[in-house]
Coordinates of C-alpha atoms and ligand atoms in Angstrom, one line a residue:
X205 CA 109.1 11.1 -2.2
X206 CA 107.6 14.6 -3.2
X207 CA 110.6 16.4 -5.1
X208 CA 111.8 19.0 -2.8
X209 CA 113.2 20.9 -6.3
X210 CA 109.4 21.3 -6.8
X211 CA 109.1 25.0 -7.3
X212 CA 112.1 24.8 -9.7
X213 CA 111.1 25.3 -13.4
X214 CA 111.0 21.9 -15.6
X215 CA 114.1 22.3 -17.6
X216 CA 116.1 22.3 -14.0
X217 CA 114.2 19.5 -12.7
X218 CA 114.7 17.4 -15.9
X219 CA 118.4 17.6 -15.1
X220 CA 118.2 17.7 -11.4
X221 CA 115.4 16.1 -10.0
X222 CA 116.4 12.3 -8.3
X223 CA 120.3 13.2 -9.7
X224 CA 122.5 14.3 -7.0
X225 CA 125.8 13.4 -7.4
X226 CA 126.8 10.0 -6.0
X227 CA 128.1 10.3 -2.8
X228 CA 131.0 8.1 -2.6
X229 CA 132.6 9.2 -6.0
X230 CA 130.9 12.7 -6.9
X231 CA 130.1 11.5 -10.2
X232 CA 127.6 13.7 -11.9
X233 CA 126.2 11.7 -14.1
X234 CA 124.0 9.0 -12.1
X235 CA 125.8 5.8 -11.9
X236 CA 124.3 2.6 -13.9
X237 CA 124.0 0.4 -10.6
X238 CA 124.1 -3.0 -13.2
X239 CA 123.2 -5.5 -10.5
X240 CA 120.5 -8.1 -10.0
X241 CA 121.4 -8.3 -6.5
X242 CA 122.5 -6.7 -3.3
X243 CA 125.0 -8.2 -0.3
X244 CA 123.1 -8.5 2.9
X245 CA 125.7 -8.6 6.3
X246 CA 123.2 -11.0 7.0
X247 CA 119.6 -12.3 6.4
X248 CA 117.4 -9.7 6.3
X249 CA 120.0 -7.1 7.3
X250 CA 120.3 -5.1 3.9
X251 CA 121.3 -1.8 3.1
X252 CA 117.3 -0.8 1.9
X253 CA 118.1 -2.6 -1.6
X254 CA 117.3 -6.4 -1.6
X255 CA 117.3 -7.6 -5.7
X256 CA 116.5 -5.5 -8.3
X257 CA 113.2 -6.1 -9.5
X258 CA 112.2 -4.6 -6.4
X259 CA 114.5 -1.9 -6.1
X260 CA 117.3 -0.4 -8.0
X261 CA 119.3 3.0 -7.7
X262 CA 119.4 4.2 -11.2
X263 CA 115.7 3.3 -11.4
X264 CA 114.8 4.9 -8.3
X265 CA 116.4 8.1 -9.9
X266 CA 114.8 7.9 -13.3
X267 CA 111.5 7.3 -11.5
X268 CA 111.8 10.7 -9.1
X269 CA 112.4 12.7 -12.1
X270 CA 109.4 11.4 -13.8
X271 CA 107.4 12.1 -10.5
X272 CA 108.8 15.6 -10.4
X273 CA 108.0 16.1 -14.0
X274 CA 104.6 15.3 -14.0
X275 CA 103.6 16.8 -10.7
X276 CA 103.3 13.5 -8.7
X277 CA 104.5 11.9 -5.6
X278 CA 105.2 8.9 -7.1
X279 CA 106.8 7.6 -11.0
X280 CA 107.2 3.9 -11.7
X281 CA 108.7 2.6 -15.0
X282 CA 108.4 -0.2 -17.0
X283 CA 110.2 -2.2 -19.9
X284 CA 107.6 -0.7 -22.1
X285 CA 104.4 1.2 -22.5
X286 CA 102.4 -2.0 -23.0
X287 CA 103.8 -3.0 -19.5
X288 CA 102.6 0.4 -17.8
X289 CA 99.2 0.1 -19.7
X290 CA 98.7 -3.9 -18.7
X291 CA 100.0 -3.1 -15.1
X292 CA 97.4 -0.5 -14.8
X293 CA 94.9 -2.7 -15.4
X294 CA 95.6 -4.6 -12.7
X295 CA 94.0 -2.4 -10.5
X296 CA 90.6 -3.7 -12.0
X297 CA 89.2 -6.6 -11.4
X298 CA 86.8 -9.4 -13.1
X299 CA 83.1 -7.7 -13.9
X300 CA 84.9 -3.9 -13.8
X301 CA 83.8 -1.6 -16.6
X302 CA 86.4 1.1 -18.7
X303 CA 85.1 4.1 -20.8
X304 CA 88.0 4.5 -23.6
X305 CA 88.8 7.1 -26.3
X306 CA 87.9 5.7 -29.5
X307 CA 90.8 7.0 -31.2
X308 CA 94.0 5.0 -29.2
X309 CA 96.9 3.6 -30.0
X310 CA 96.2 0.0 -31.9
X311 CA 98.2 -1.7 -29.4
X312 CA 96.0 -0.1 -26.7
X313 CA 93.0 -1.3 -28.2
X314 CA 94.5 -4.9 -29.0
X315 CA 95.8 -5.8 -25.0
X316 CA 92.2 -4.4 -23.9
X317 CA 90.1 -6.8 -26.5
X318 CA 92.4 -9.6 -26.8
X319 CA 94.2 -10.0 -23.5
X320 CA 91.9 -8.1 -20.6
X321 CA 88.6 -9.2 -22.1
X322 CA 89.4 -12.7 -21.3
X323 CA 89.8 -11.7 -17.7
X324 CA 86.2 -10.2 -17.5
X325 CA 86.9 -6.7 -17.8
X326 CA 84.4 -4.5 -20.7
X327 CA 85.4 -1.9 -22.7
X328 CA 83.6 0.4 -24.1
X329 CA 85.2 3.3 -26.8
X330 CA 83.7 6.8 -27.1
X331 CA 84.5 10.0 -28.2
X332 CA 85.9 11.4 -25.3
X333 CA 85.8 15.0 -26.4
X334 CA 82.6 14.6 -26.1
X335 CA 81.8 14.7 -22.0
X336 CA 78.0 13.8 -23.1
X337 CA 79.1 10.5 -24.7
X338 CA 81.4 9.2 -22.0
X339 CA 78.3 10.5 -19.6
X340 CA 75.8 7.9 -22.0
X341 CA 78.3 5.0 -21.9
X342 CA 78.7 5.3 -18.2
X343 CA 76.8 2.4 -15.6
X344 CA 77.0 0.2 -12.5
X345 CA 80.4 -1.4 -13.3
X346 CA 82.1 1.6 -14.9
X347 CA 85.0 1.8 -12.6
X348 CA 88.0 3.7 -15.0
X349 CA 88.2 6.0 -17.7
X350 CA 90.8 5.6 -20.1
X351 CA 91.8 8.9 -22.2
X352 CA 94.2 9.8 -24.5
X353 CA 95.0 13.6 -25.2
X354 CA 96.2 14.3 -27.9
X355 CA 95.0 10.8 -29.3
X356 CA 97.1 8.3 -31.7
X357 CA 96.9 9.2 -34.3
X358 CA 93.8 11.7 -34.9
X359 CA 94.4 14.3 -32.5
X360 CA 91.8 14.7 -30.7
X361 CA 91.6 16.7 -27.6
X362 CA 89.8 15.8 -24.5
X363 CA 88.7 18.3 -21.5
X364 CA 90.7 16.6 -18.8
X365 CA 89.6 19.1 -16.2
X366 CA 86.2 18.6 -17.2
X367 CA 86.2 14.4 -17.5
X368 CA 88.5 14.9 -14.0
X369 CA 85.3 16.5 -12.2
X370 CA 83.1 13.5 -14.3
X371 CA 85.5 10.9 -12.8
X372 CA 85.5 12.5 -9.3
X373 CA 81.9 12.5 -9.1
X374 CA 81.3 8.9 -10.2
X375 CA 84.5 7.7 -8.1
X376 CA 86.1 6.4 -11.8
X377 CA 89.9 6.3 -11.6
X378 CA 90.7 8.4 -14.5
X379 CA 94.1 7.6 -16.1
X380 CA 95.5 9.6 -19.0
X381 CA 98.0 8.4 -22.3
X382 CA 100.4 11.7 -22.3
X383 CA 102.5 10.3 -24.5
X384 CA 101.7 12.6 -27.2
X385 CA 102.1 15.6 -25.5
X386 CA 104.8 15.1 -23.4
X387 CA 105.1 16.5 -19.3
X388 CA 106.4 19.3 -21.1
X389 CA 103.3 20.2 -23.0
X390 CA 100.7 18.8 -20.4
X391 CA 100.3 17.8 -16.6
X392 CA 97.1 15.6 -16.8
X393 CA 97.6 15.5 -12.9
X394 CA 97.2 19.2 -12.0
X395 CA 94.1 19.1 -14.6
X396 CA 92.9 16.4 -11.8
X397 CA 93.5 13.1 -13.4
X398 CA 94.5 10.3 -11.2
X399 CA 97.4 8.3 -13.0
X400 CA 99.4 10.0 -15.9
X401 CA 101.2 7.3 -18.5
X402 CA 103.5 7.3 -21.1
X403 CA 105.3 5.3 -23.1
X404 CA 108.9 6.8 -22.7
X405 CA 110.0 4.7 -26.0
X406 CA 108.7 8.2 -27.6
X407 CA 109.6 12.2 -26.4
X408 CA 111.2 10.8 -22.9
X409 CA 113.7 8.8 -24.5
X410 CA 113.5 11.2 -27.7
X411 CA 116.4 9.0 -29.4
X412 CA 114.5 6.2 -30.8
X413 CA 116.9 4.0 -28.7
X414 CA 115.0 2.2 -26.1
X415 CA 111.2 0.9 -25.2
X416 CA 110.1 1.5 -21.5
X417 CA 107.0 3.2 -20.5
X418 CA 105.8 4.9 -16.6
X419 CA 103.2 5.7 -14.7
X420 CA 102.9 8.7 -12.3
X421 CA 100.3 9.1 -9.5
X422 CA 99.5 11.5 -6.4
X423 CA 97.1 8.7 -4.9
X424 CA 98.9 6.6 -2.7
X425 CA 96.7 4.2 -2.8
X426 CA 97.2 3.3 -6.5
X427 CA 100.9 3.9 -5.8
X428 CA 101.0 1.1 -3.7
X429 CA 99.1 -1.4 -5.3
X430 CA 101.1 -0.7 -9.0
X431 CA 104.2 -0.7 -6.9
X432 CA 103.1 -4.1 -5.3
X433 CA 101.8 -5.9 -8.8
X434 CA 105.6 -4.6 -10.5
X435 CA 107.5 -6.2 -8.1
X436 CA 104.6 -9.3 -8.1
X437 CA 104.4 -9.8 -11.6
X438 CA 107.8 -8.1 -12.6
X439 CA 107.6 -5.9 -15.3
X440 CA 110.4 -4.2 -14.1
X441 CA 113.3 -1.8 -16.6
X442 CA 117.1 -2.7 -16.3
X443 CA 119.4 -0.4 -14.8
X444 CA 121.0 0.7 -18.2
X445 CA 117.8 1.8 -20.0
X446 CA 116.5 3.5 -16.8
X447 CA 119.4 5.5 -17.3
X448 CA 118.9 5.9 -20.8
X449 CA 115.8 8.0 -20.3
X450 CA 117.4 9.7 -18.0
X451 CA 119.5 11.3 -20.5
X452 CA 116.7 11.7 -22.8
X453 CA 114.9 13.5 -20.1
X454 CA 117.5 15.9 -19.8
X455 CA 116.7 17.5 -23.5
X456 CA 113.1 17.0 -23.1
X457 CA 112.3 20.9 -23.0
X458 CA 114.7 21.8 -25.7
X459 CA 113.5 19.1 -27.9
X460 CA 110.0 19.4 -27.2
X461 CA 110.5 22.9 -28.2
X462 CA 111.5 22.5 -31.5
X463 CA 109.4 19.2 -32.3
X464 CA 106.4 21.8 -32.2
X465 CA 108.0 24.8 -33.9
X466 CA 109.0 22.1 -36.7
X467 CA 105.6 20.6 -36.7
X468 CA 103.8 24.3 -36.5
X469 CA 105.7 25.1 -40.1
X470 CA 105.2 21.8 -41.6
X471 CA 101.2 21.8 -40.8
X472 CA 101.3 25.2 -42.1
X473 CA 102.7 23.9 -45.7
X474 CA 100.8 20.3 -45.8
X475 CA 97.3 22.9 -45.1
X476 CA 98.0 24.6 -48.1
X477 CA 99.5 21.6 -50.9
X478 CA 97.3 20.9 -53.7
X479 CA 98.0 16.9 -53.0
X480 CA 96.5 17.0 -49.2
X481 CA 92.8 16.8 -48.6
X482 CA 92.8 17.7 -45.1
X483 CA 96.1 18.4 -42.2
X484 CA 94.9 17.9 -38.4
X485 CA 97.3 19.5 -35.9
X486 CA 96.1 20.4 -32.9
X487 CA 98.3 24.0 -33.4
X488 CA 96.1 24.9 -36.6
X489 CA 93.6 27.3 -35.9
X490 CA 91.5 24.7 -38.6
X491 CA 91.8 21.9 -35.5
X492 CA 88.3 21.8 -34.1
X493 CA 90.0 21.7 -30.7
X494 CA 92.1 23.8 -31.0
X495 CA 90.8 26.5 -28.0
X496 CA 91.0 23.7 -25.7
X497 CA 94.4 22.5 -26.8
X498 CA 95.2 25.7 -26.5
X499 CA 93.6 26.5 -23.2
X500 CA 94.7 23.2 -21.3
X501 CA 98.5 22.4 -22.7
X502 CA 101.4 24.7 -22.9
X503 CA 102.4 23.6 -26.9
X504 CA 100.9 21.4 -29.5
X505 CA 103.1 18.9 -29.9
X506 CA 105.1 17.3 -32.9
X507 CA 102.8 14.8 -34.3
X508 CA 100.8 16.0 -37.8
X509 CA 98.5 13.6 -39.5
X510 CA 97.0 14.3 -42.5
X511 CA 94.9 13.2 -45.3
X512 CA 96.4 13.0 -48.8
X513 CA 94.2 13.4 -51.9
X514 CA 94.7 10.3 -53.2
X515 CA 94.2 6.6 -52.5
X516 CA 96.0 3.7 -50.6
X517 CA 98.9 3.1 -53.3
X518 CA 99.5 7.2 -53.3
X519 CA 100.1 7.2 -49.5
X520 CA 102.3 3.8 -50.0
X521 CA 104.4 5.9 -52.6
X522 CA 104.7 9.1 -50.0
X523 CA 105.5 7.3 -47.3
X524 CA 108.2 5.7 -49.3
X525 CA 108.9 8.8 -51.5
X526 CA 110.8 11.0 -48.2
X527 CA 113.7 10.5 -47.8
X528 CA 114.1 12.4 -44.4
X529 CA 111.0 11.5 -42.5
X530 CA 111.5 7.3 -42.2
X531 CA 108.9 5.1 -42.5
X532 CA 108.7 3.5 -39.3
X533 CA 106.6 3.0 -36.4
X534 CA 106.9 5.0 -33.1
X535 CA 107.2 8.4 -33.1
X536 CA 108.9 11.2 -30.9
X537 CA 112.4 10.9 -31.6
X538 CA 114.9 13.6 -33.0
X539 CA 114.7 11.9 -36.0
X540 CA 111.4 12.4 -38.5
X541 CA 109.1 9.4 -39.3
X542 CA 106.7 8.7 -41.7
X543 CA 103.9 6.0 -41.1
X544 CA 100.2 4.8 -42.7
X545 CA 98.3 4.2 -39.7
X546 CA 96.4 1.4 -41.2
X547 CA 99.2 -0.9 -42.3
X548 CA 100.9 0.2 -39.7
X549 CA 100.4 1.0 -36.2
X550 CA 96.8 0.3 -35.9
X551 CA 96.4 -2.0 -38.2
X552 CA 95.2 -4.8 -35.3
X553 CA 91.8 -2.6 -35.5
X554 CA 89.3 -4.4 -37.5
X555 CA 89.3 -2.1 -40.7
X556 CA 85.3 -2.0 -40.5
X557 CA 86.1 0.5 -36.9
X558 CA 88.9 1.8 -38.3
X559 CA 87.1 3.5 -41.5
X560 CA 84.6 4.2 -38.8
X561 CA 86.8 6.2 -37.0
X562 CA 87.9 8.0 -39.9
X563 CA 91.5 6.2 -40.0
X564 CA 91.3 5.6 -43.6
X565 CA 93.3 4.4 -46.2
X566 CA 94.5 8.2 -47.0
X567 CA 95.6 8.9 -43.7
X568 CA 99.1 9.7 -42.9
X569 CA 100.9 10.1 -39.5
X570 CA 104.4 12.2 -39.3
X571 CA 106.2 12.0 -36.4
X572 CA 108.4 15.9 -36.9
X573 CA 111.7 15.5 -35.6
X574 CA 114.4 18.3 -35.1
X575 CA 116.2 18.3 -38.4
X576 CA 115.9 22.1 -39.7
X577 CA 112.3 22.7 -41.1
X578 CA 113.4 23.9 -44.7
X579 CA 114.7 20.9 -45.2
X580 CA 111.6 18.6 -43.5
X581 CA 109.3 20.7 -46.2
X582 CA 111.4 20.1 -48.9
X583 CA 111.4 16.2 -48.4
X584 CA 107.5 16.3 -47.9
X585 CA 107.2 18.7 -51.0
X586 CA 109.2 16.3 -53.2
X587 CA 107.6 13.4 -52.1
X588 CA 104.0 14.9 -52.0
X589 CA 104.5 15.8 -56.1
X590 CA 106.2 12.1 -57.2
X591 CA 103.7 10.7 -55.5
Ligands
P1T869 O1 105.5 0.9 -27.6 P1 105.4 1.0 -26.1 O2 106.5 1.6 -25.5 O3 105.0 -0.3 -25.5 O4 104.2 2.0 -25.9 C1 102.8 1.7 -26.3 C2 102.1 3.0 -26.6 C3 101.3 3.5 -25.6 N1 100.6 4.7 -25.7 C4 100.7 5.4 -26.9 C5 99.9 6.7 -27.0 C6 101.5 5.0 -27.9 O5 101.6 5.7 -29.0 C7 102.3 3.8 -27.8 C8 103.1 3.2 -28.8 N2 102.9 3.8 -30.1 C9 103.6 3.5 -31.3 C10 104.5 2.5 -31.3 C11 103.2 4.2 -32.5 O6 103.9 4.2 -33.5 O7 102.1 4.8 -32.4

């Protein structure tokens, strides 16, 4: 189902791709086809659409947007990240081997050690900026590698091109997180990775309004076998949220667009506050990545982390001190969040790794949202000096 809108540019795809009006009524806006199941004339003589875990209109839609978005033949969604990561997995099998970024989402790490472990699979985490230590971590079983660029919620940049070559060699399915940067900022398949993820709950949706996550793919292979295991194991997106995202996609340029001109200004201020220790954003020349980022995506995102110069309770008082930025989980929404890491989102890593890994008890995650930046920096400002 390549997109034959392909050599449009992205912010006519995002409206267009999978969306022609519905033929029967014209209506522009793709129809939310709210049904479990489909009328046959008779048994096994259907119109193409049998029940809806297996196939569904609006989802079909949704799903050749995504593939025409992220450059692939193929987009499957799910009713959440989680679902797309676990699904994925499934196309391991007892004894395999993954090579992971150490720096992932805690929910990442948590399915892999508690859930997937059981199962047989090892894990093993490295610093996959580093090509040298996913190289040293490789053996006989290695069978995936499992990347996150920009990771959650450090930053850090991997080489995609150059871990795609790695993978290539070794005959490792390498799968990417974009969820940070967005298709808009990054196409891990062009850069030659094999499956590209997201959880849409963030920039796809961009409204903080609904969980789903996706997978894109070129190989049909893989495409097959994820299509298979949805429809076998079901973790399938209603209708309504499918379109959901679909709306959200819509935006996704414009918004992406100003969640990094936003985040660019309020890096900028947070570098130079007496009251922060350290800002990573992968848009600050300071970003020891930031060549790469700069090299291998199209913007730098709107996620800025930083490190306060102060202890536990100080970030507990900032992140309760804004009054703009939320403090919630998730991120890439319109609307600005504020979050500590480890309470927070990754607090299912055992803090010993964690403080490892550097996600210490200073460390502050901002999700920057599209409110005008004046008035972001003003509400970090504030908050930075009461606390
Ligand atoms: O929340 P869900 O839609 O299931 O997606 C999981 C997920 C996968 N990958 C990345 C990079 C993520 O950041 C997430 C979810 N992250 C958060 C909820 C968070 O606040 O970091």
């Amino acid at each position: 189902m390549r997109d034959e809108n392909q050599q449009l540019h992205f912010d006519t795809r995002a409206i267009h791709a999978g969306q022609a009006p519905e033929p029967r009524t014209g209506a522009i806006s793709v129809p939310i086809f709210q049904t479990s199941t489909y009328v046959q004339r008779g048994p096994g003589e259907h119109t193409g659409y049998e029940y809806s875990r297996t196939q569904n209109p609006t989802r079909e839609a949704l799903e050749q947007c995504l593939a025409s978005l992220e450059g692939g033949t193929h987009g499957i969604v799910y009713s959440s990240g989680m679902a797309a990561i676990s699904t994925v997995m499934t196309l391991l099998k007892s004894g395999d081997h993954v090579i992971c970024s150490d720096d992932v989402y805690g929910g990442t790490y948590r399915v892999f050690e508690t859930v997937f472990r059981r199962y047989g699979l090892e894990y093993t985490y490295v610093n996959t900026s580093d090509l040298e230590e996913i190289a040293a971590a490789a053996g006989p079983a290695t069978k995936m590698l499992w990347v996150e660029s920009p990771t959650n919620p450090l930053l850090k940049i991997t080489d995609l091109a150059a871990a795609a070559e790695l993978c290539r060699s070794r005959q490792w399915v390498f799968v990417v997180d974009n969820t940070f940067a967005s298709p808009y900022f990054q196409q891990p398949l062009a850069l030659g990775a094999d499956v590209a993820l997201h959880s849409m709950t963030k920039y796809i949706g961009g409204h903080a309004d609904a969980v789903g996550g996706c997978v894109v793919t070129a190989n049909e292979q893989i495409a097959e076998r994820l299509r298979f295991t949805q429809n076998a194991a079901g973790a399938c997106l209603g209708p309504f949220d499918c379109w959901v995202f679909l709306r959200g996609l819509k935006t996704l340029g414009l918004r992406m667009r100003q969640h990094e001109a936003n985040a660019q200004k309020v890096a900028v201020f947070l570098e130079q506050h007496p009251r922060v220790r350290r800002v990573i954003y992968p848009g600050l020349p300071s970003h020891p990545h930031h060549q790469l980022a700069n090299r291998q995506m199209t913007g730098f995102g709107g996620i800025v982390s930083f490190y306060l110069a102060g202890d536990v309770e100080a970030a507990r008082r900032v992140c309760q001190a804004t009054r703009l930025f939320q403090c919630a989980e998730s991120l890439g929404g319109v609307e600005s969040l504020i979050e500590h890491p480890g309470i927070m989102t990754h607090a299912s890593i055992p803090e010993i790794i964690r403080r490892e890994k550097g996600l210490t008890d200073d460390l502050i995650r901002l999700s920057v949202g599209i409110e005008d930046a004046e008035d972001l920096i003003d509400d970090l400002d504030t908050a930075l000096r009461s606390a």
